[in-house]
Every structure is written in structure tokens, then in C-alpha cells.
XYZ file of C-alpha atoms in Angstrom:
362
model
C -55.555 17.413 60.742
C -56.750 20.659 58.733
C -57.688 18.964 55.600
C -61.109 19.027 54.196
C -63.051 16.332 52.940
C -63.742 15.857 49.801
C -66.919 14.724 48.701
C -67.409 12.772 45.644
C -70.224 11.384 43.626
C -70.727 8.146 41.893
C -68.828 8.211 38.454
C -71.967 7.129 36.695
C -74.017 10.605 38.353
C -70.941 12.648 36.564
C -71.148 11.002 33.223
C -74.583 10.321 32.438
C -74.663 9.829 28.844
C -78.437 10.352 27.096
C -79.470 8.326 24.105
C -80.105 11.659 22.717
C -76.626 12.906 23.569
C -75.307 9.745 22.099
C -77.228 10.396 18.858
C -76.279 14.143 18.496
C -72.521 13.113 19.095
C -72.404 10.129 16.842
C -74.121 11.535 14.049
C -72.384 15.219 14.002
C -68.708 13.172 13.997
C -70.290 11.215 11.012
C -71.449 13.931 9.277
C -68.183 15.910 9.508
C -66.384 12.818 7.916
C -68.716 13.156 5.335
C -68.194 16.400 4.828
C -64.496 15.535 4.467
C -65.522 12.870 2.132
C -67.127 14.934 -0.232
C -64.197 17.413 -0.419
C -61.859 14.327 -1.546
C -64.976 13.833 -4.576
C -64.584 17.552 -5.416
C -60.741 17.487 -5.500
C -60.910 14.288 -7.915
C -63.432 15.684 -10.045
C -61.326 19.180 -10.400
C -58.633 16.660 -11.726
C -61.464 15.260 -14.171
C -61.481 11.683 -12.667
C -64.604 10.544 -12.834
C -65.675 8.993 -9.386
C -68.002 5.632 -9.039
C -71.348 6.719 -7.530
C -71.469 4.310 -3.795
C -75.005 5.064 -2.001
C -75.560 5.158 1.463
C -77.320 2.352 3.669
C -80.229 2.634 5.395
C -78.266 3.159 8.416
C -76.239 5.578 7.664
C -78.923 7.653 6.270
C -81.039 6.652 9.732
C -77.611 8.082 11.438
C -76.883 11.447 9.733
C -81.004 12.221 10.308
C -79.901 11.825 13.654
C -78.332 14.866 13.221
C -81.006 17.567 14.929
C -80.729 19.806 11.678
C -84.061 21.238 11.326
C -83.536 22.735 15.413
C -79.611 23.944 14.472
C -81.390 25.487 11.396
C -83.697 27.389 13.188
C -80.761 28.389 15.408
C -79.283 29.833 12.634
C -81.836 31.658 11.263
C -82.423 33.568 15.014
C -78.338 33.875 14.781
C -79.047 35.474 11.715
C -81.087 38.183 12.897
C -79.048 39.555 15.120
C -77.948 42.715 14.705
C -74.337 43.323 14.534
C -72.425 46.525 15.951
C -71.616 48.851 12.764
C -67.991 48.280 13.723
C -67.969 44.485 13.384
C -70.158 44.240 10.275
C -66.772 44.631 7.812
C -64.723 41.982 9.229
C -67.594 39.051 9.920
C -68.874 39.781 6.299
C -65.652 40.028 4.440
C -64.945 36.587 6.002
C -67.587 34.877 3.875
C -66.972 36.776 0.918
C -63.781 35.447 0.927
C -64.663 32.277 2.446
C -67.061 31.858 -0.569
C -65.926 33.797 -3.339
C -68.627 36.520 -3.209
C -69.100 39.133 -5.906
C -70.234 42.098 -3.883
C -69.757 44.624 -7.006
C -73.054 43.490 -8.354
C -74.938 44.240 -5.198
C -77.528 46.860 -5.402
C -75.460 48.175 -2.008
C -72.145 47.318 -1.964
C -71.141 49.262 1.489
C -71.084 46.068 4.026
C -72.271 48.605 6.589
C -75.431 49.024 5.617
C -76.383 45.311 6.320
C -77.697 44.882 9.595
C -77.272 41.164 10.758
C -75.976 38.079 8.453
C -79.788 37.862 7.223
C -79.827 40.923 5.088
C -76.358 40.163 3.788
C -77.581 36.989 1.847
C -80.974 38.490 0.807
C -79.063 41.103 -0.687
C -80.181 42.644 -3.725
C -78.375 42.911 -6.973
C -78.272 45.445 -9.614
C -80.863 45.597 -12.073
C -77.687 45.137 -15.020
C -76.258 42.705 -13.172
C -78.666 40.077 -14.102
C -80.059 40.562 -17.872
C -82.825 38.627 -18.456
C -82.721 36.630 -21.772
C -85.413 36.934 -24.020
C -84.535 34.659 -26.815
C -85.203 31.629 -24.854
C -88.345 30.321 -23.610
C -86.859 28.402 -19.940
C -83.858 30.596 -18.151
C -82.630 29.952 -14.774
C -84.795 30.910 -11.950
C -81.695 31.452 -9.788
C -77.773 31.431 -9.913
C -76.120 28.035 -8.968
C -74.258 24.834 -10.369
C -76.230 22.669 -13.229
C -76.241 19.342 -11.395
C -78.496 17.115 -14.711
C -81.085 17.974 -16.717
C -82.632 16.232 -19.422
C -86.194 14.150 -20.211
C -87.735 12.159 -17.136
C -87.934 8.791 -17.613
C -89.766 5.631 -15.855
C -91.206 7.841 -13.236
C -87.464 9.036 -12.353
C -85.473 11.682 -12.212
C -81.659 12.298 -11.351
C -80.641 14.332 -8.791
C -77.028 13.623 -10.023
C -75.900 11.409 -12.511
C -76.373 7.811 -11.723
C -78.641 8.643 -8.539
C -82.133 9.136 -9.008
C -85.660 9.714 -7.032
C -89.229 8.994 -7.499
C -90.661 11.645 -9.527
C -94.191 10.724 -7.279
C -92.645 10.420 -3.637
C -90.912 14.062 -4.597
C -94.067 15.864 -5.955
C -96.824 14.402 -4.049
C -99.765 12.442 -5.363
C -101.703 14.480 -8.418
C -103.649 17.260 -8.533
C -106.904 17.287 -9.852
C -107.006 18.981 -12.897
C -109.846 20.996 -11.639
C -107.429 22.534 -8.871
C -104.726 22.744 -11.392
C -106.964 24.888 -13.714
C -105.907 23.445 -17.144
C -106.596 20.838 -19.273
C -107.476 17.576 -18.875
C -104.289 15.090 -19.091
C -104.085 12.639 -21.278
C -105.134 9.510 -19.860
C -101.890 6.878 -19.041
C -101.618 4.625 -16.348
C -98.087 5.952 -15.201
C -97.773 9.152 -13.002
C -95.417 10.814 -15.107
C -97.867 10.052 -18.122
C -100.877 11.557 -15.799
C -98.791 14.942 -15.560
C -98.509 15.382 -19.901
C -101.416 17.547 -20.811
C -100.748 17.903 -24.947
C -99.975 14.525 -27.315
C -96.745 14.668 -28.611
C -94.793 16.445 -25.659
C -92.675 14.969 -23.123
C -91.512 15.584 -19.415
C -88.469 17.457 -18.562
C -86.316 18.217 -15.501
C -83.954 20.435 -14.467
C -81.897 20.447 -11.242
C -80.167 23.732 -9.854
C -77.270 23.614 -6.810
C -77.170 27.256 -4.740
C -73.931 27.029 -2.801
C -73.750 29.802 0.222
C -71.814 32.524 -1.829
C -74.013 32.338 -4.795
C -77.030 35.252 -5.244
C -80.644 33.512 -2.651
C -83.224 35.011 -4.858
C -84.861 33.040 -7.355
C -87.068 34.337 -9.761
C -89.665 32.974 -12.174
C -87.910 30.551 -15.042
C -91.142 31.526 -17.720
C -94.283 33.173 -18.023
C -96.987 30.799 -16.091
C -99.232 30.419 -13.878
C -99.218 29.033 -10.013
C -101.953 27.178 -9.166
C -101.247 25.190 -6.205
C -98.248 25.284 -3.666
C -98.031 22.027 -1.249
C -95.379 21.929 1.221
C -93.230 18.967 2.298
C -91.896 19.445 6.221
C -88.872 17.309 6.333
C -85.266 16.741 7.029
C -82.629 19.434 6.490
C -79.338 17.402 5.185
C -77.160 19.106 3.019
C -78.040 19.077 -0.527
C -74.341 19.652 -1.953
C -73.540 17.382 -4.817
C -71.531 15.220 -2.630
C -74.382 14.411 -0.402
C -76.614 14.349 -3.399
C -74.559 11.560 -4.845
C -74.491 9.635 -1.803
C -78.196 9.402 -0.503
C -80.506 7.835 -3.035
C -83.731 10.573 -2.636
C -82.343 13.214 -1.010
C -84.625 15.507 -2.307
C -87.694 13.660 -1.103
C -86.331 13.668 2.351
C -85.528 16.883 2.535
C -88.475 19.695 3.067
C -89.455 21.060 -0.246
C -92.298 23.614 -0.759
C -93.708 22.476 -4.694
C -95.270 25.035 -6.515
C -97.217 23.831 -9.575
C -99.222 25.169 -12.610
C -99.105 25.627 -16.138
C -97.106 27.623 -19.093
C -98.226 27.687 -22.849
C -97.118 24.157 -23.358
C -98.684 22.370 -20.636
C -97.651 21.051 -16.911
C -95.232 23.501 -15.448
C -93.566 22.961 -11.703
C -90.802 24.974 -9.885
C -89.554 23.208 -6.540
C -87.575 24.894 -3.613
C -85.521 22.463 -1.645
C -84.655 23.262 1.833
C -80.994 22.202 3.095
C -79.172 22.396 6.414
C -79.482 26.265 7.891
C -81.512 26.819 4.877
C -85.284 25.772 7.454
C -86.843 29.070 5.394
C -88.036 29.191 2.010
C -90.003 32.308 1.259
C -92.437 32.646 -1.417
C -93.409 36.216 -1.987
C -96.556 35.902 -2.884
C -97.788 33.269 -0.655
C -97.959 34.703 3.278
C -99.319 31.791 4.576
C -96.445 29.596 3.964
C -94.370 28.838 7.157
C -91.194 26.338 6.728
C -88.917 24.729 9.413
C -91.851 24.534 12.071
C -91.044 22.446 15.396
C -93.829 20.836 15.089
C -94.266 18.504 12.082
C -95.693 15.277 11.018
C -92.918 12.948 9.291
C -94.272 12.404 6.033
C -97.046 14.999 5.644
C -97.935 17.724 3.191
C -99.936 20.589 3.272
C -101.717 21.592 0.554
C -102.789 25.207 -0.668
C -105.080 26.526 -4.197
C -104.366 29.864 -5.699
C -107.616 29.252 -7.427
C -110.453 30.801 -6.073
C -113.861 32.220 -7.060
C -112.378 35.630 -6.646
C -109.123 34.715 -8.756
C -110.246 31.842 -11.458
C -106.436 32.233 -12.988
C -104.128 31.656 -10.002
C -100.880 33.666 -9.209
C -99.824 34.893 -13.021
C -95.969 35.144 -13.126
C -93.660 36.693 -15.818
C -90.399 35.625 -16.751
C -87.771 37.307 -14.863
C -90.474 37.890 -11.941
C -88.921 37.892 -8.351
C -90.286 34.523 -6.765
C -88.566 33.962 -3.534
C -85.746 33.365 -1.632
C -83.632 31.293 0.829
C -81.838 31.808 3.796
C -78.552 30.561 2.660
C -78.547 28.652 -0.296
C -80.335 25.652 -1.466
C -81.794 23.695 -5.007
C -83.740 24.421 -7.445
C -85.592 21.844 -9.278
C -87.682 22.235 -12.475
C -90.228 20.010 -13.813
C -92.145 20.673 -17.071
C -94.375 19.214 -20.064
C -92.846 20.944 -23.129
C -92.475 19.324 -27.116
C -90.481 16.768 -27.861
C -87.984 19.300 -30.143
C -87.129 21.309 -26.663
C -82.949 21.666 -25.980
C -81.701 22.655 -23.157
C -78.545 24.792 -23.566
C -76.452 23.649 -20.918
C -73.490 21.012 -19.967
C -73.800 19.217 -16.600
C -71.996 20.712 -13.756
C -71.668 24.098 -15.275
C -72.241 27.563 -13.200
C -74.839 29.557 -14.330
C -76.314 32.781 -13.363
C -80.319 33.872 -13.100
C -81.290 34.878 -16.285
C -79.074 33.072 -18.547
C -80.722 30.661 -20.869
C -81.891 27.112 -19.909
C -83.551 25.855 -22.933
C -86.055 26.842 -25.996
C -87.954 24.955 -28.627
């Protein structure tokens, strides 16, 4: 008698699923059991059993790029920049020291009021004794971070971790004339990795850098050189954590990368910045028309930039120790370089290491 009528709507009006919603849904699930994956790997490895390396498929890399990353990355990086009230600014930062086991006695400021959103707190600065910078070696680490392999490339490939490798062509790019480059000619070989060796005798070398989210975001220059050209790679934003890194086969050619490349007293020098999930912006100090994580992209491009000019014949002169850049979060660091054959690295794969510290010497 007094009851009202209730109107309904076809089931298929409430629940109308989107391929895209589909996507997001499917591929965020997988990539949280991945995540949970990986921390099984690190929790074997802490017990020192060595784990069989099992690459992905092409579908289940096509699935995790599913994953929107590059557009939660640049929600991040706005999240970032928000300014917190003074009162909250304690708590939410002493979470992810904690959280990540940051050392906030070697910050420049160590008050966690003085940071002003979650952006300043990871470009933080450090003291100038915090980080000595070693002058007994030639190399030292541009940044602080986890050794993930190092060592002399080989057949046009390099390891990102040990057993899984990329193309040392598909990750820098095709060459760069030698005119652009501003140094001398290479010598001639039919192989791209021979095309980058400048000087007979001397080899190629590599060396591959993890930043997890509580280490220090700067990086600095490794050496004294000179940058020549920058290109920059748009691209995915998966996670770059040695667990991922051992599971997808190229990661780092996927992945947008901003290549900076010129030369150091022994020949072909090349520092690469690897972009990572909420890490969409790699800054380079010195270059202001660099722009990373931009909505609009072509999958597969580059874009490519000379420091050489006929106002500035030597490029962008760097000294060891230099400040370089930074990321948003945390990231890799990968270093590729023509050097003798008698160069050593000083370091043992998987090993922390601090900017500054000593990466190799002749």
C-alpha cells in the first residue's frame, strides 16, 4: 500500500567492465604477486642459496606494461609536491626512514621540519664529510646503491644481473658520429661494441648500480670527462629492483633512460640514468631542456641533443666528484666505458656501496 517502488537497472549498466579497467586490474594483481615473488628471491639469497634465473614470457612482460606506470608516476611526483602541515612532516617522514633504513645523520639538515613535501626529503642534501671523494682511483661511484655486475662487455652484451643480459645497441641507441662525439676516430670493426673502442689495446667495460628508495638520489660524476651528447629514451616505468631485473630479459631497454655520452682520458666514456616506477624524473643539472615522463611519447623513440657547439667546441667538462643529477626516488645507474685492458674494478657483486667510494683504477 505505502511502499515505494524500486527502480532498478540492467545488471550489465551497473557492472560495465572496460578493457582498460580489465587491464589496470589484471596487471596491478600480477604485479603485486611479483612483488611477493621477488621478496621470496631476497629471503633465499640472505640464506646464500643461490636461485636459478627463470625469464619472463612475452606475455607476461605485455601484462605487467599493462600496468599504467608512467601516469601513477607522474601522480606521484604531483603527490610529492605537496606541501605538508609542519605538524605532520615528523610522523609521514620518520615512516620511511624506518620503512627504509634511512641515515638522516648525514643530511646536510637533519631537522625533518624543514622539508616541505616528500620531494625535498629525497633530494636531500648530505654533508660535505659524509661523502669523501676518493682520489686514488680513477672510476668511483657516481651514486650510493647495490653493485648488481660489473665486468668487460662481451658479444655486444651486457648483464643487468648475472645470467640476464641486454643488447648493448638496443640500450644505447645507434652510434654517434664521431664528429658529434668530439673525439677520435674509432677504430674501424664491424661489431657495435668494436665501433665504440677509440684506442688499440683497450676494451669495453660496464658497470651496473641499484638505488633502492632509502639510499642518497644524487648522483654525481664517476671521473673527469666530458659530455658530449645526451639522447633520451621515453619508455616504460617497471621496477628496476634486482628481482625484476632478473626476471625480464632487457629491462633496461624498456625502461626510459636518458644516455649521456662522451669521453675521459682513455677513450669512450657513458653514464646512463634509468628511470623506474615513481621514479618518471631524471634531472640533469646542466641540461634544462631535458623533460622525462611526458604524456605524450612515441614507443620506441629517442631524442637526441649535442653539447657541442660553435660557441662551446669541448662540451659540458665534468670533474670527478661533480654533482650530476638526481632522481625522484631511486633508480640505476649504469656505466659504460673504453678503458685498458689492465683496468680492475674493486668491487664484489651485490655489495652496497656509497658515492665516492672506489669503483676501479688501472
Amino acid at each position: 500500500t505505502d511502499r515505494k517502488k524500486l527502480h532498478t537497472a540492467p545488471v550489465g549498466q551497473v557492472f560495465r567492465l572496460r578493457p582498460f579497467h580489465v587491464l589496470v586490474a589484471t596487471g596491478g594483481g600480477y604485479a603485486g604477486y611479483r612483488k611477493y615473488e621477488d621478496y621470496k628471491l631476497e629471503q633465499l639469497e640472505k640464506r646464500g642459496i643461490e636461485v636459478p634465473v627463470k625469464l619472463a614470457s612475452e606475455w607476461e612482460v605485455a601484462l605487467y606494461k599493462s600496468v599504467p606506470t608512467r601516469l601513477l608516476s607522474r601522480a606521484w611526483g604531483r603527490l610529492n609536491q605537496v606541501e605538508l602541515p609542519t605538524w605532520l612532516r615528523k610522523p609521514v617522514y620518520s615512516l620511511y626512514i624506518w620503512t627504509f633504513g634511512v641515515n638522516m645523520k648525514e643530511a646536510a639538515v637533519e631537522d625533518l621540519h624543514h622539508y616541505r613535501n616528500l620531494s625535498e626529503f629525497f633530494r636531500r642534501k648530505l654533508k660535505p664529510q659524509a661523502r669523501p671523494v676518493c682520489c686514488l682511483h680513477s672510476v668511483i661511484s657516481p651514486s650510493d646503491g647495490k653493485i648488481l655486475n660489473f665486468g668487460q662487455v662481451k658479444n655486444c652484451e651486457v648483464e643487468q644481473v648475472k645470467g640476464v643480459t641486454y643488447s648493448l645497441e638496443s640500450f644505447l641507441g645507434p652510434r654517434i658520429s664521431t664528429e658529434e662525439l668530439h673525439f677520435s676516430q674509432a677504430l674501424p670493426g664491424n661489431s657495435f661494441q668494436q665501433q665504440l673502442v677509440t684506442k688499440e689495446g683497450n676494451e669495453l667495460y660496464h658497470c651496473v648500480i641499484y638505488l633502492a628508495p632509502g639510499d642518497y638520489h644524487c648522483f654525481h660524476s664517476p671521473t673527469d670527462w666530458r659530455v658530449s651528447h645526451r639522447r633520451h629514451f621515453p619508455g616504460s616505468l617497471m621496477s628496476v629492483n634486482p628481482g625484476v631485473a632478473r626476471w625480464i630479459k632487457e629491462l633496461f631497454c624498456h625502461n626510459e633512460r636518458v644516455v649521456l655520452t662522451g669521453d675521459w682520458k682513455h677513450g669512450f666514456f657513458s653514464l646512463t640514468a634509468v628511470g623506474a616506477t615513481n621514479v618518471g624524473s631524471i634531472r640533469i643539472y646542466f641540461d634544462q631542456d631535458l623533460h622525462t615522463n611526458s604524456p605524450c611519447y612515441s614507443k620506441g623513440s629517442y631524442n637526441d641533443f649535442s653539447f657541442i657547439s660553435n660557441n662551446n667546441k669541448e662540451g659540458i667538462p665534468m670533474r670527478k666528484g661533480e654533482h650530476l643529477g638526481e632522481f625522484n626516488l631511486g633508480s640505476t645507474i649504469v656505466l659504460i666505458f673504453e678503458a685498458p685492458k689492465d683496468f680492475k674494478f674493486h668491487l664484489k657483486a651485490g655489495q652496497k656501496i656509497r658515492f665516492g667510494e672506489a669503483l676501479g683504477s688501472l
